[in-house]
Amino acid sequence: MTTDAVSIEELANGDWYYQIHSHLEYTPKSGEKISCMVEHGSFNKPMIIDWDPSISESDWDKISIGASGLVLGIITAAAGLMYYKKKSAD
């Protein structure tokens, strides 16, 4: 879909080949199925790819580690602040 595309960029691969990337801003509605049709000279017919919005297991691992680090950082900062206030009150 290029008619409603927000931006279309031509990117060099560095080996005399180029890619064209099109970006479309769209907010899907609940239960809606999203597909992308890719047309390319090397394809016999356009390729249709269904978008799967689920998060992979490795992404969940990254989110869990990041959230755990954030919580640990907040707890450490709060403990340091309490220690500082207690020491400065003495």
mmCIF file with all atom_site columns, C-alpha atoms in Angstrom:
data_model
loop_
_atom_site.group_PDB
_atom_site.id
_atom_site.type_symbol
_atom_site.label_atom_id
_atom_site.label_alt_id
_atom_site.label_comp_id
_atom_site.label_asym_id
_atom_site.label_entity_id
_atom_site.label_seq_id
_atom_site.pdbx_PDB_ins_code
_atom_site.Cartn_x
_atom_site.Cartn_y
_atom_site.Cartn_z
_atom_site.occupancy
_atom_site.B_iso_or_equiv
_atom_site.pdbx_formal_charge
_atom_site.auth_seq_id
_atom_site.auth_comp_id
_atom_site.auth_asym_id
_atom_site.auth_atom_id
_atom_site.pdbx_PDB_model_num
ATOM 1  C CA . MET A 1 1  ? 0.000  0.000   0.000  1.00 0.00 ? 1  MET A CA 1
ATOM 2  C CA . THR A 1 2  ? 1.766  3.115   -1.114 1.00 0.00 ? 2  THR A CA 1
ATOM 3  C CA . THR A 1 3  ? -1.187 5.483   -1.390 1.00 0.00 ? 3  THR A CA 1
ATOM 4  C CA . ASP A 1 4  ? -1.576 5.922   2.386  1.00 0.00 ? 4  ASP A CA 1
ATOM 5  C CA . ALA A 1 5  ? 2.080  5.353   3.258  1.00 0.00 ? 5  ALA A CA 1
ATOM 6  C CA . VAL A 1 6  ? 3.558  7.805   5.718  1.00 0.00 ? 6  VAL A CA 1
ATOM 7  C CA . SER A 1 7  ? 7.058  7.487   4.271  1.00 0.00 ? 7  SER A CA 1
ATOM 8  C CA . ILE A 1 8  ? 8.748  5.605   1.486  1.00 0.00 ? 8  ILE A CA 1
ATOM 9  C CA . GLU A 1 9  ? 12.540 5.289   1.653  1.00 0.00 ? 9  GLU A CA 1
ATOM 10 C CA . GLU A 1 10 ? 15.064 3.892   -0.778 1.00 0.00 ? 10 GLU A CA 1
ATOM 11 C CA . LEU A 1 11 ? 17.946 2.239   1.082  1.00 0.00 ? 11 LEU A CA 1
ATOM 12 C CA . ALA A 1 12 ? 21.252 1.050   -0.365 1.00 0.00 ? 12 ALA A CA 1
ATOM 13 C CA . ASN A 1 13 ? 22.490 -2.402  0.669  1.00 0.00 ? 13 ASN A CA 1
ATOM 14 C CA . GLY A 1 14 ? 26.085 -1.456  -0.123 1.00 0.00 ? 14 GLY A CA 1
ATOM 15 C CA . ASP A 1 15 ? 26.428 -4.057  -2.873 1.00 0.00 ? 15 ASP A CA 1
ATOM 16 C CA . TRP A 1 16 ? 24.715 -2.106  -5.654 1.00 0.00 ? 16 TRP A CA 1
ATOM 17 C CA . TYR A 1 17 ? 21.289 -3.405  -4.649 1.00 0.00 ? 17 TYR A CA 1
ATOM 18 C CA . TYR A 1 18 ? 18.581 -1.236  -3.164 1.00 0.00 ? 18 TYR A CA 1
ATOM 19 C CA . GLN A 1 19 ? 15.575 -1.776  -0.931 1.00 0.00 ? 19 GLN A CA 1
ATOM 20 C CA . ILE A 1 20 ? 12.409 0.285   -0.796 1.00 0.00 ? 20 ILE A CA 1
ATOM 21 C CA . HIS A 1 21 ? 10.766 0.473   2.616  1.00 0.00 ? 21 HIS A CA 1
ATOM 22 C CA . SER A 1 22 ? 7.227  1.778   2.995  1.00 0.00 ? 22 SER A CA 1
ATOM 23 C CA . HIS A 1 23 ? 5.803  2.612   6.402  1.00 0.00 ? 23 HIS A CA 1
ATOM 24 C CA . LEU A 1 24 ? 2.113  2.886   7.162  1.00 0.00 ? 24 LEU A CA 1
ATOM 25 C CA . GLU A 1 25 ? 0.785  4.252   10.433 1.00 0.00 ? 25 GLU A CA 1
ATOM 26 C CA . TYR A 1 26 ? -2.336 2.325   11.329 1.00 0.00 ? 26 TYR A CA 1
ATOM 27 C CA . THR A 1 27 ? -4.038 1.450   14.601 1.00 0.00 ? 27 THR A CA 1
ATOM 28 C CA . PRO A 1 28 ? -5.682 -1.978  14.288 1.00 0.00 ? 28 PRO A CA 1
ATOM 29 C CA . LYS A 1 29 ? -8.998 -2.662  15.935 1.00 0.00 ? 29 LYS A CA 1
ATOM 30 C CA . SER A 1 30 ? -9.551 -5.615  18.251 1.00 0.00 ? 30 SER A CA 1
ATOM 31 C CA . GLY A 1 31 ? -9.888 -8.905  16.366 1.00 0.00 ? 31 GLY A CA 1
ATOM 32 C CA . GLU A 1 32 ? -8.798 -7.405  13.073 1.00 0.00 ? 32 GLU A CA 1
ATOM 33 C CA . LYS A 1 33 ? -6.557 -9.521  10.808 1.00 0.00 ? 33 LYS A CA 1
ATOM 34 C CA . ILE A 1 34 ? -3.682 -7.605  9.208  1.00 0.00 ? 34 ILE A CA 1
ATOM 35 C CA . SER A 1 35 ? -1.878 -8.814  6.078  1.00 0.00 ? 35 SER A CA 1
ATOM 36 C CA . CYS A 1 36 ? 0.879  -7.310  3.976  1.00 0.00 ? 36 CYS A CA 1
ATOM 37 C CA . MET A 1 37 ? 1.222  -7.908  0.244  1.00 0.00 ? 37 MET A CA 1
ATOM 38 C CA . VAL A 1 38 ? 4.765  -7.748  -1.142 1.00 0.00 ? 38 VAL A CA 1
ATOM 39 C CA . GLU A 1 39 ? 5.328  -7.402  -4.863 1.00 0.00 ? 39 GLU A CA 1
ATOM 40 C CA . HIS A 1 40 ? 8.823  -8.055  -6.195 1.00 0.00 ? 40 HIS A CA 1
ATOM 41 C CA . GLY A 1 41 ? 10.278 -8.729  -9.624 1.00 0.00 ? 41 GLY A CA 1
ATOM 42 C CA . SER A 1 42 ? 11.713 -12.057 -8.466 1.00 0.00 ? 42 SER A CA 1
ATOM 43 C CA . PHE A 1 43 ? 8.301  -13.363 -7.313 1.00 0.00 ? 43 PHE A CA 1
ATOM 44 C CA . ASN A 1 44 ? 5.990  -15.181 -9.727 1.00 0.00 ? 44 ASN A CA 1
ATOM 45 C CA . LYS A 1 45 ? 3.035  -13.693 -7.880 1.00 0.00 ? 45 LYS A CA 1
ATOM 46 C CA . PRO A 1 46 ? 2.687  -11.247 -4.964 1.00 0.00 ? 46 PRO A CA 1
ATOM 47 C CA . MET A 1 47 ? 3.480  -12.704 -1.531 1.00 0.00 ? 47 MET A CA 1
ATOM 48 C CA . ILE A 1 48 ? 0.936  -12.148 1.242  1.00 0.00 ? 48 ILE A CA 1
ATOM 49 C CA . ILE A 1 49 ? 2.257  -12.191 4.821  1.00 0.00 ? 49 ILE A CA 1
ATOM 50 C CA . ASP A 1 50 ? -0.115 -12.333 7.795  1.00 0.00 ? 50 ASP A CA 1
ATOM 51 C CA . TRP A 1 51 ? 0.953  -10.196 10.760 1.00 0.00 ? 51 TRP A CA 1
ATOM 52 C CA . ASP A 1 52 ? 1.144  -12.047 14.082 1.00 0.00 ? 52 ASP A CA 1
ATOM 53 C CA . PRO A 1 53 ? 1.041  -9.536  16.962 1.00 0.00 ? 53 PRO A CA 1
ATOM 54 C CA . SER A 1 54 ? 2.060  -12.066 19.621 1.00 0.00 ? 54 SER A CA 1
ATOM 55 C CA . ILE A 1 55 ? 5.337  -11.522 21.466 1.00 0.00 ? 55 ILE A CA 1
ATOM 56 C CA . SER A 1 56 ? 8.006  -14.200 21.098 1.00 0.00 ? 56 SER A CA 1
ATOM 57 C CA . GLU A 1 57 ? 9.471  -16.023 24.098 1.00 0.00 ? 57 GLU A CA 1
ATOM 58 C CA . SER A 1 58 ? 12.841 -14.284 23.708 1.00 0.00 ? 58 SER A CA 1
ATOM 59 C CA . ASP A 1 59 ? 11.104 -10.897 23.708 1.00 0.00 ? 59 ASP A CA 1
ATOM 60 C CA . TRP A 1 60 ? 9.264  -11.850 26.909 1.00 0.00 ? 60 TRP A CA 1
ATOM 61 C CA . ASP A 1 61 ? 12.636 -12.786 28.429 1.00 0.00 ? 61 ASP A CA 1
ATOM 62 C CA . LYS A 1 62 ? 14.065 -9.376  27.511 1.00 0.00 ? 62 LYS A CA 1
ATOM 63 C CA . ILE A 1 63 ? 11.017 -7.588  28.934 1.00 0.00 ? 63 ILE A CA 1
ATOM 64 C CA . SER A 1 64 ? 11.219 -9.627  32.164 1.00 0.00 ? 64 SER A CA 1
ATOM 65 C CA . ILE A 1 65 ? 14.931 -8.927  32.622 1.00 0.00 ? 65 ILE A CA 1
ATOM 66 C CA . GLY A 1 66 ? 14.448 -5.221  31.919 1.00 0.00 ? 66 GLY A CA 1
ATOM 67 C CA . ALA A 1 67 ? 11.508 -4.934  34.317 1.00 0.00 ? 67 ALA A CA 1
ATOM 68 C CA . SER A 1 68 ? 13.425 -6.834  37.020 1.00 0.00 ? 68 SER A CA 1
ATOM 69 C CA . GLY A 1 69 ? 16.401 -4.506  36.589 1.00 0.00 ? 69 GLY A CA 1
ATOM 70 C CA . LEU A 1 70 ? 14.127 -1.480  36.840 1.00 0.00 ? 70 LEU A CA 1
ATOM 71 C CA . VAL A 1 71 ? 12.504 -2.743  40.050 1.00 0.00 ? 71 VAL A CA 1
ATOM 72 C CA . LEU A 1 72 ? 15.907 -3.581  41.550 1.00 0.00 ? 72 LEU A CA 1
ATOM 73 C CA . GLY A 1 73 ? 17.185 -0.117  40.625 1.00 0.00 ? 73 GLY A CA 1
ATOM 74 C CA . ILE A 1 74 ? 14.181 1.593   42.219 1.00 0.00 ? 74 ILE A CA 1
ATOM 75 C CA . ILE A 1 75 ? 14.557 -0.468  45.415 1.00 0.00 ? 75 ILE A CA 1
ATOM 76 C CA . THR A 1 76 ? 18.295 0.284   45.574 1.00 0.00 ? 76 THR A CA 1
ATOM 77 C CA . ALA A 1 77 ? 17.713 4.009   45.003 1.00 0.00 ? 77 ALA A CA 1
ATOM 78 C CA . ALA A 1 78 ? 14.985 4.103   47.678 1.00 0.00 ? 78 ALA A CA 1
ATOM 79 C CA . ALA A 1 79 ? 17.220 2.259   50.169 1.00 0.00 ? 79 ALA A CA 1
ATOM 80 C CA . GLY A 1 80 ? 20.099 4.641   49.414 1.00 0.00 ? 80 GLY A CA 1
ATOM 81 C CA . LEU A 1 81 ? 17.852 7.668   49.888 1.00 0.00 ? 81 LEU A CA 1
ATOM 82 C CA . MET A 1 82 ? 16.556 6.331   53.221 1.00 0.00 ? 82 MET A CA 1
ATOM 83 C CA . TYR A 1 83 ? 20.134 5.614   54.365 1.00 0.00 ? 83 TYR A CA 1
ATOM 84 C CA . TYR A 1 84 ? 21.244 9.121   53.334 1.00 0.00 ? 84 TYR A CA 1
ATOM 85 C CA . LYS A 1 85 ? 18.339 10.797  55.148 1.00 0.00 ? 85 LYS A CA 1
ATOM 86 C CA . LYS A 1 86 ? 18.961 8.709   58.286 1.00 0.00 ? 86 LYS A CA 1
ATOM 87 C CA . LYS A 1 87 ? 22.694 9.553   58.297 1.00 0.00 ? 87 LYS A CA 1
ATOM 88 C CA . SER A 1 88 ? 22.109 13.279  57.702 1.00 0.00 ? 88 SER A CA 1
ATOM 89 C CA . ALA A 1 89 ? 19.521 13.405  60.531 1.00 0.00 ? 89 ALA A CA 1
ATOM 90 C CA . ASP A 1 90 ? 22.081 12.068  63.064 1.00 0.00 ? 90 ASP A CA 1
#
